[in-house]
Every structure is written in structure tokens, then in C-alpha cells.
């Protein structure tokens, strides 16, 4: 049986709403996500009998591994689907790259994969923002608010007849979470419709309905952090979105990156002491 720890009981940080009560009314998550859209990665396959169309099968993001190695991060099952296709490519900030000659490191247990970025890719995306996993606590205040940012398949097909059509990201903001110590997975309670619906949309949102989350696997889970000097809000990567579990508690589930997991485990160990 899984034991989920509630962030309200173990995590000593307030949500962004505590610092900015009008956050949702001012569409601040939508605004913030636009600033980071250049760091998002989409994974496409084409099929032999439908070569005019490309199908999005997963999302990812670029970040600095160890503060100096630029990498692409996604879910490992996304990469395995890509490897089955003879015609696959990735898209970053409007630039497309063939999915070939790339070194991939898998963590199948936690379902994520890391791809060191080639010099060719880095030169083609000079303006892309890279996520980091570390935060200087002297300069930034952590919050208990997080955003999952990626690309749903349903609204992101590419077609050769419409090459100018851009991709439409989808962002989901949460202000508390649950954590499973054994697997180091993070859980977000997610009910998209019905009487128990817990989702609302910012005025600036281009999507006003929750479509299928297929294609969102591998998306970044980013923590909202506040600059103590100027009050500006930024993002720190803390995990990788894996799957939606509607039949097991209605949760979105992700793997946590090591820095965030170590931080949470230290709080739990202090409680156990």
C-alpha cells in the first residue's frame, strides 16, 4: 500500500497565493510559462503511410545537469516509442532535429531519460532558457506551488501543408502536493470535471478545457521560486511528469529529481527523529 505524505504537513513553504493573492486573477502562471516556453521539447514520430503528418508522442525540457552539461530530459517510455519509429524528430523553440545519433541514459525504474545535447542543437537554439535544479536559498524563497508544462498530442499535430502552425503548450498549476518516500514520486490531485472538479482556468489561457493529457509524458514539473531581492518569480525543475492515474485517486504522478527528493527526505527524517 502506498503511503502519501501531504505537503501541508511536511513542507515548510507557502504557496505562491500566500505572497500574491491575485496570482490567478492576473494570469501569472500563463505569463510565466511563456517566458520558459523556449526550454520545452516535443517528440514526434511519422508513420510510413501518413508521411505528411507528424504525431506528438511526448514532451520534455532542457536543463543543466550538474550546472554545466546541457541535457534533454523526458520520460523513458517516450524515448522507447521514438526508437520504434524510423522517422522521428524533436522540436525545440521552433527548431526541428532528427532523432538520431543521440546518446540516451535511461532510468527505467523511475521512468526518465537524459540526453546530452549536441553542439549542433545548442548552436541552433541560442535563445532557449535552460532549467536548473539548484536554488541559492540566500536569494530565492521556495514555494509549495508547481507547474507542469508540456504539449498535449490532441492539439499539436504537425502537417507539411501547414508548416507555419505553431505548437500549443498546456500548463497546469498546483499549490500543494503529495510525496511517496519509497519511490520518491510526487503526486498532484487532479479532477478535471464533475462536481469535485478542482481545476480553474486563468483569463489569459488559450485552452479553457482539459483535453487528453496524452503527449504530456516527460513534461517538466517546475517549482515556483521568488527572488528575495526584487520579488520576481522564476522556475526550478524538480521532476518529470509520468502519467495520469484517474482510477487510483485521481493523481498526476511524476518522478522527482535528486535535489528535490533529498530535500523532502531530510524533512521526513527530521520528523522521524
Short mmCIF file of C-alpha atoms in Angstrom, two decimals:
data_model
loop_
_atom_site.label_atom_id
_atom_site.label_comp_id
_atom_site.label_asym_id
_atom_site.label_seq_id
_atom_site.Cartn_x
_atom_site.Cartn_y
_atom_site.Cartn_z
CA UNK A 1 0.00 0.00 0.00
CA UNK A 2 1.33 3.43 -0.96
CA UNK A 3 1.78 5.96 1.82
CA UNK A 4 1.45 9.53 0.58
CA UNK A 5 2.83 12.40 2.63
CA UNK A 6 0.79 15.63 2.41
CA UNK A 7 2.94 18.70 1.67
CA UNK A 8 0.76 20.75 4.03
CA UNK A 9 2.15 18.65 6.88
CA UNK A 10 5.78 18.16 5.83
CA UNK A 11 6.83 21.04 3.55
CA UNK A 12 7.56 24.35 5.35
CA UNK A 13 6.85 26.69 2.45
CA UNK A 14 3.77 28.70 1.47
CA UNK A 15 2.07 28.62 -1.93
CA UNK A 16 2.51 31.49 -4.38
CA UNK A 17 -1.06 32.58 -3.49
CA UNK A 18 0.18 33.48 0.01
CA UNK A 19 2.64 36.00 -1.48
CA UNK A 20 0.44 37.09 -4.40
CA UNK A 21 -3.30 36.65 -3.68
CA UNK A 22 -4.23 37.88 -7.19
CA UNK A 23 -1.90 35.37 -8.91
CA UNK A 24 -4.70 33.50 -10.71
CA UNK A 25 -6.77 36.63 -11.49
CA UNK A 26 -3.74 38.22 -13.14
CA UNK A 27 -2.96 35.09 -15.23
CA UNK A 28 0.54 35.00 -13.79
CA UNK A 29 1.17 31.29 -14.46
CA UNK A 30 0.31 31.77 -18.14
CA UNK A 31 2.68 34.76 -18.26
CA UNK A 32 5.47 32.84 -16.50
CA UNK A 33 5.08 29.79 -18.73
CA UNK A 34 5.52 31.93 -21.85
CA UNK A 35 8.90 33.07 -20.52
CA UNK A 36 10.02 29.44 -20.29
CA UNK A 37 8.42 28.02 -23.43
CA UNK A 38 11.76 28.05 -25.28
CA UNK A 39 13.03 25.38 -22.88
CA UNK A 40 10.29 22.87 -23.76
CA UNK A 41 10.90 19.90 -26.06
CA UNK A 42 8.34 17.96 -28.10
CA UNK A 43 8.85 14.46 -29.51
CA UNK A 44 7.31 13.49 -32.86
CA UNK A 45 7.01 10.35 -34.95
CA UNK A 46 5.81 9.97 -38.52
CA UNK A 47 4.15 6.88 -39.95
CA UNK A 48 5.08 5.31 -43.33
CA UNK A 49 1.51 5.54 -44.68
CA UNK A 50 0.97 9.13 -43.43
CA UNK A 51 4.22 10.93 -44.19
CA UNK A 52 2.55 14.34 -44.49
CA UNK A 53 1.65 14.30 -40.79
CA UNK A 54 3.74 14.08 -37.64
CA UNK A 55 2.28 12.85 -34.35
CA UNK A 56 3.39 14.20 -30.99
CA UNK A 57 4.01 11.34 -28.54
CA UNK A 58 5.73 13.08 -25.63
CA UNK A 59 7.17 16.21 -24.06
CA UNK A 60 10.42 17.13 -22.36
CA UNK A 61 12.65 20.02 -21.35
CA UNK A 62 16.25 21.20 -21.45
CA UNK A 63 18.25 21.72 -18.30
CA UNK A 64 21.76 21.95 -16.92
CA UNK A 65 22.99 18.67 -15.47
CA UNK A 66 25.50 19.32 -12.73
CA UNK A 67 25.28 23.05 -13.51
CA UNK A 68 27.28 22.72 -16.73
CA UNK A 69 26.06 19.91 -19.05
CA UNK A 70 23.03 20.90 -21.22
CA UNK A 71 20.65 17.95 -21.48
CA UNK A 72 17.19 17.00 -22.73
CA UNK A 73 15.06 15.27 -20.10
CA UNK A 74 11.88 13.28 -20.70
CA UNK A 75 10.14 10.06 -19.66
CA UNK A 76 11.99 6.89 -20.66
CA UNK A 77 8.86 5.37 -22.23
CA UNK A 78 8.71 8.36 -24.61
CA UNK A 79 12.22 7.60 -25.90
CA UNK A 80 11.41 3.93 -26.37
CA UNK A 81 8.45 4.89 -28.55
CA UNK A 82 10.69 7.21 -30.56
CA UNK A 83 13.19 4.41 -31.13
CA UNK A 84 10.47 2.24 -32.70
CA UNK A 85 9.90 4.78 -35.47
CA UNK A 86 12.18 5.13 -38.48
CA UNK A 87 11.05 8.73 -38.97
CA UNK A 88 11.20 10.64 -35.68
CA UNK A 89 12.32 14.11 -34.66
CA UNK A 90 12.30 16.57 -31.78
CA UNK A 91 11.26 20.21 -31.76
CA UNK A 92 12.78 22.90 -29.52
CA UNK A 93 11.77 26.56 -29.75
CA UNK A 94 10.54 26.14 -33.33
CA UNK A 95 13.63 24.22 -34.49
CA UNK A 96 13.37 20.59 -35.59
CA UNK A 97 16.12 17.98 -35.24
CA UNK A 98 16.24 14.38 -36.42
CA UNK A 99 16.16 11.89 -33.56
CA UNK A 100 19.38 10.10 -34.46
CA UNK A 101 22.96 9.69 -33.25
CA UNK A 102 21.94 10.72 -29.74
CA UNK A 103 23.30 9.18 -26.56
CA UNK A 104 20.49 8.28 -24.14
CA UNK A 105 20.80 7.40 -20.45
CA UNK A 106 17.76 5.56 -19.05
CA UNK A 107 16.40 5.25 -15.53
CA UNK A 108 13.62 2.74 -16.18
CA UNK A 109 12.79 2.32 -12.50
CA UNK A 110 11.78 5.97 -12.19
CA UNK A 111 10.82 6.28 -15.88
CA UNK A 112 13.04 9.10 -17.05
CA UNK A 113 15.72 9.53 -19.68
CA UNK A 114 18.54 12.05 -20.12
CA UNK A 115 20.06 13.01 -23.48
CA UNK A 116 23.22 15.16 -23.50
CA UNK A 117 22.71 17.89 -26.10
CA UNK A 118 24.96 18.02 -29.13
CA UNK A 119 26.82 21.17 -30.11
CA UNK A 120 24.69 21.31 -33.28
CA UNK A 121 21.47 21.53 -31.27
CA UNK A 122 22.89 24.07 -28.81
CA UNK A 123 24.01 26.38 -31.64
CA UNK A 124 20.53 26.24 -33.20
CA UNK A 125 18.74 27.37 -30.02
CA UNK A 126 20.88 30.22 -28.64
CA UNK A 127 17.90 31.95 -27.03
CA UNK A 128 16.44 28.96 -25.22
CA UNK A 129 16.24 29.14 -21.44
CA UNK A 130 17.69 26.17 -19.56
CA UNK A 131 16.17 24.85 -16.36
CA UNK A 132 18.34 24.32 -13.32
CA UNK A 133 17.69 22.10 -10.33
CA UNK A 134 19.60 24.04 -7.69
CA UNK A 135 18.50 27.18 -5.86
CA UNK A 136 20.56 29.55 -3.74
CA UNK A 137 18.42 29.82 -0.60
CA UNK A 138 20.04 33.16 0.23
CA UNK A 139 18.48 34.72 -2.86
CA UNK A 140 15.32 32.69 -3.52
CA UNK A 141 12.28 31.74 -1.45
CA UNK A 142 10.78 28.36 -2.33
CA UNK A 143 7.01 27.94 -2.56
CA UNK A 144 4.66 24.95 -2.45
CA UNK A 145 3.37 25.90 -5.93
CA UNK A 146 4.34 23.95 -9.03
CA UNK A 147 3.56 23.95 -12.75
CA UNK A 148 3.59 21.07 -15.23
CA UNK A 149 4.37 22.37 -18.74
CA UNK A 150 4.17 20.29 -21.91
CA UNK A 151 2.37 19.57 -25.16
CA UNK A 152 -0.86 17.53 -25.40
CA UNK A 153 -0.96 15.36 -28.53
CA UNK A 154 -4.55 16.18 -29.42
CA UNK A 155 -3.88 19.82 -30.28
CA UNK A 156 -0.32 19.51 -31.54
CA UNK A 157 -0.17 17.57 -34.79
CA UNK A 158 2.19 18.91 -37.45
CA UNK A 159 1.39 18.80 -41.16
CA UNK A 160 3.60 19.62 -44.14
CA UNK A 161 0.73 21.59 -45.69
CA UNK A 162 0.63 23.89 -42.64
CA UNK A 163 4.30 24.34 -41.61
CA UNK A 164 3.63 27.75 -40.08
CA UNK A 165 1.29 26.36 -37.44
CA UNK A 166 2.98 26.60 -34.05
CA UNK A 167 2.65 24.30 -31.07
CA UNK A 168 0.23 24.93 -28.20
CA UNK A 169 1.64 24.18 -24.74
CA UNK A 170 -0.55 23.28 -21.78
CA UNK A 171 0.30 24.38 -18.24
CA UNK A 172 -1.21 23.03 -15.02
CA UNK A 173 -0.53 24.89 -11.76
CA UNK A 174 -0.80 23.23 -8.33
CA UNK A 175 -0.41 24.75 -4.89
CA UNK A 176 0.20 21.64 -2.81
CA UNK A 177 1.36 18.09 -3.45
CA UNK A 178 1.77 14.60 -2.05
CA UNK A 179 5.00 12.61 -1.85
CA UNK A 180 5.76 8.91 -1.68
CA UNK A 181 9.01 8.36 0.16
CA UNK A 182 9.65 4.80 -1.10
CA UNK A 183 9.56 5.65 -4.81
CA UNK A 184 10.35 9.38 -4.42
CA UNK A 185 7.38 10.14 -6.69
CA UNK A 186 5.39 13.38 -6.46
CA UNK A 187 1.58 13.37 -6.75
CA UNK A 188 -0.85 16.16 -7.64
CA UNK A 189 -4.59 15.74 -7.05
CA UNK A 190 -6.30 16.36 -10.39
CA UNK A 191 -10.03 16.29 -11.13
CA UNK A 192 -10.78 17.89 -14.49
CA UNK A 193 -14.58 17.77 -14.40
CA UNK A 194 -17.73 16.90 -12.48
CA UNK A 195 -18.89 18.03 -9.06
CA UNK A 196 -15.45 17.54 -7.48
CA UNK A 197 -13.60 19.48 -10.18
CA UNK A 198 -10.50 21.20 -8.76
CA UNK A 199 -9.28 22.94 -11.92
CA UNK A 200 -9.89 26.54 -12.96
CA UNK A 201 -8.54 28.50 -15.93
CA UNK A 202 -6.75 31.83 -15.98
CA UNK A 203 -8.32 34.50 -18.17
CA UNK A 204 -5.29 34.54 -20.47
CA UNK A 205 -5.44 30.77 -21.08
CA UNK A 206 -5.83 29.81 -24.73
CA UNK A 207 -7.33 26.48 -23.64
CA UNK A 208 -10.43 26.63 -21.47
CA UNK A 209 -10.98 22.88 -21.32
CA UNK A 210 -8.78 19.99 -20.23
CA UNK A 211 -8.07 17.81 -23.24
CA UNK A 212 -6.48 14.38 -23.01
CA UNK A 213 -3.08 14.58 -21.35
CA UNK A 214 -1.61 12.13 -23.85
CA UNK A 215 1.64 13.66 -25.09
CA UNK A 216 2.36 15.38 -21.76
CA UNK A 217 4.52 12.48 -20.51
CA UNK A 218 8.05 13.76 -19.92
CA UNK A 219 6.92 17.33 -19.19
CA UNK A 220 8.85 19.39 -16.71
CA UNK A 221 7.48 19.74 -13.18
CA UNK A 222 8.78 23.12 -12.07
CA UNK A 223 8.65 24.82 -8.68
CA UNK A 224 7.77 28.50 -8.44
CA UNK A 225 10.50 30.36 -6.57
CA UNK A 226 10.59 34.03 -5.52
CA UNK A 227 13.60 36.31 -5.80
CA UNK A 228 14.11 37.80 -2.32
CA UNK A 229 15.70 40.94 -3.75
CA UNK A 230 13.13 42.06 -6.32
CA UNK A 231 10.11 39.78 -5.77
CA UNK A 232 10.33 38.34 -9.27
CA UNK A 233 9.08 34.78 -9.75
CA UNK A 234 11.14 32.15 -11.54
CA UNK A 235 11.08 28.38 -12.03
CA UNK A 236 13.25 25.49 -10.87
CA UNK A 237 12.95 21.97 -12.36
CA UNK A 238 12.10 19.44 -9.63
CA UNK A 239 10.69 16.50 -11.57
CA UNK A 240 9.39 14.78 -14.69
CA UNK A 241 5.69 14.14 -15.28
CA UNK A 242 4.99 10.45 -15.95
CA UNK A 243 1.30 9.68 -16.05
CA UNK A 244 -2.28 10.47 -15.10
CA UNK A 245 -3.82 7.89 -12.75
CA UNK A 246 -7.56 8.64 -12.85
CA UNK A 247 -8.61 5.32 -11.33
CA UNK A 248 -6.20 5.35 -8.42
CA UNK A 249 -7.08 8.51 -6.55
CA UNK A 250 -7.14 10.93 -9.50
CA UNK A 251 -3.49 11.92 -9.42
CA UNK A 252 -0.91 13.24 -11.83
CA UNK A 253 2.32 11.43 -10.96
CA UNK A 254 5.93 12.39 -11.59
CA UNK A 255 9.46 11.36 -10.70
CA UNK A 256 11.40 13.84 -8.58
CA UNK A 257 14.92 14.97 -9.41
CA UNK A 258 17.53 14.14 -6.79
CA UNK A 259 17.95 17.60 -5.22
CA UNK A 260 14.23 17.97 -4.52
CA UNK A 261 13.86 14.37 -3.29
CA UNK A 262 16.83 14.77 -0.93
CA UNK A 263 15.30 17.97 0.44
CA UNK A 264 11.92 16.30 1.11
CA UNK A 265 13.55 13.22 2.62
CA UNK A 266 15.52 15.42 5.02
CA UNK A 267 12.24 16.95 6.30
CA UNK A 268 10.75 13.48 6.76
CA UNK A 269 13.85 12.19 8.50
CA UNK A 270 13.74 15.15 10.90
CA UNK A 271 10.12 14.26 11.72
CA UNK A 272 11.13 10.63 12.35
CA UNK A 273 13.97 11.61 14.68
#
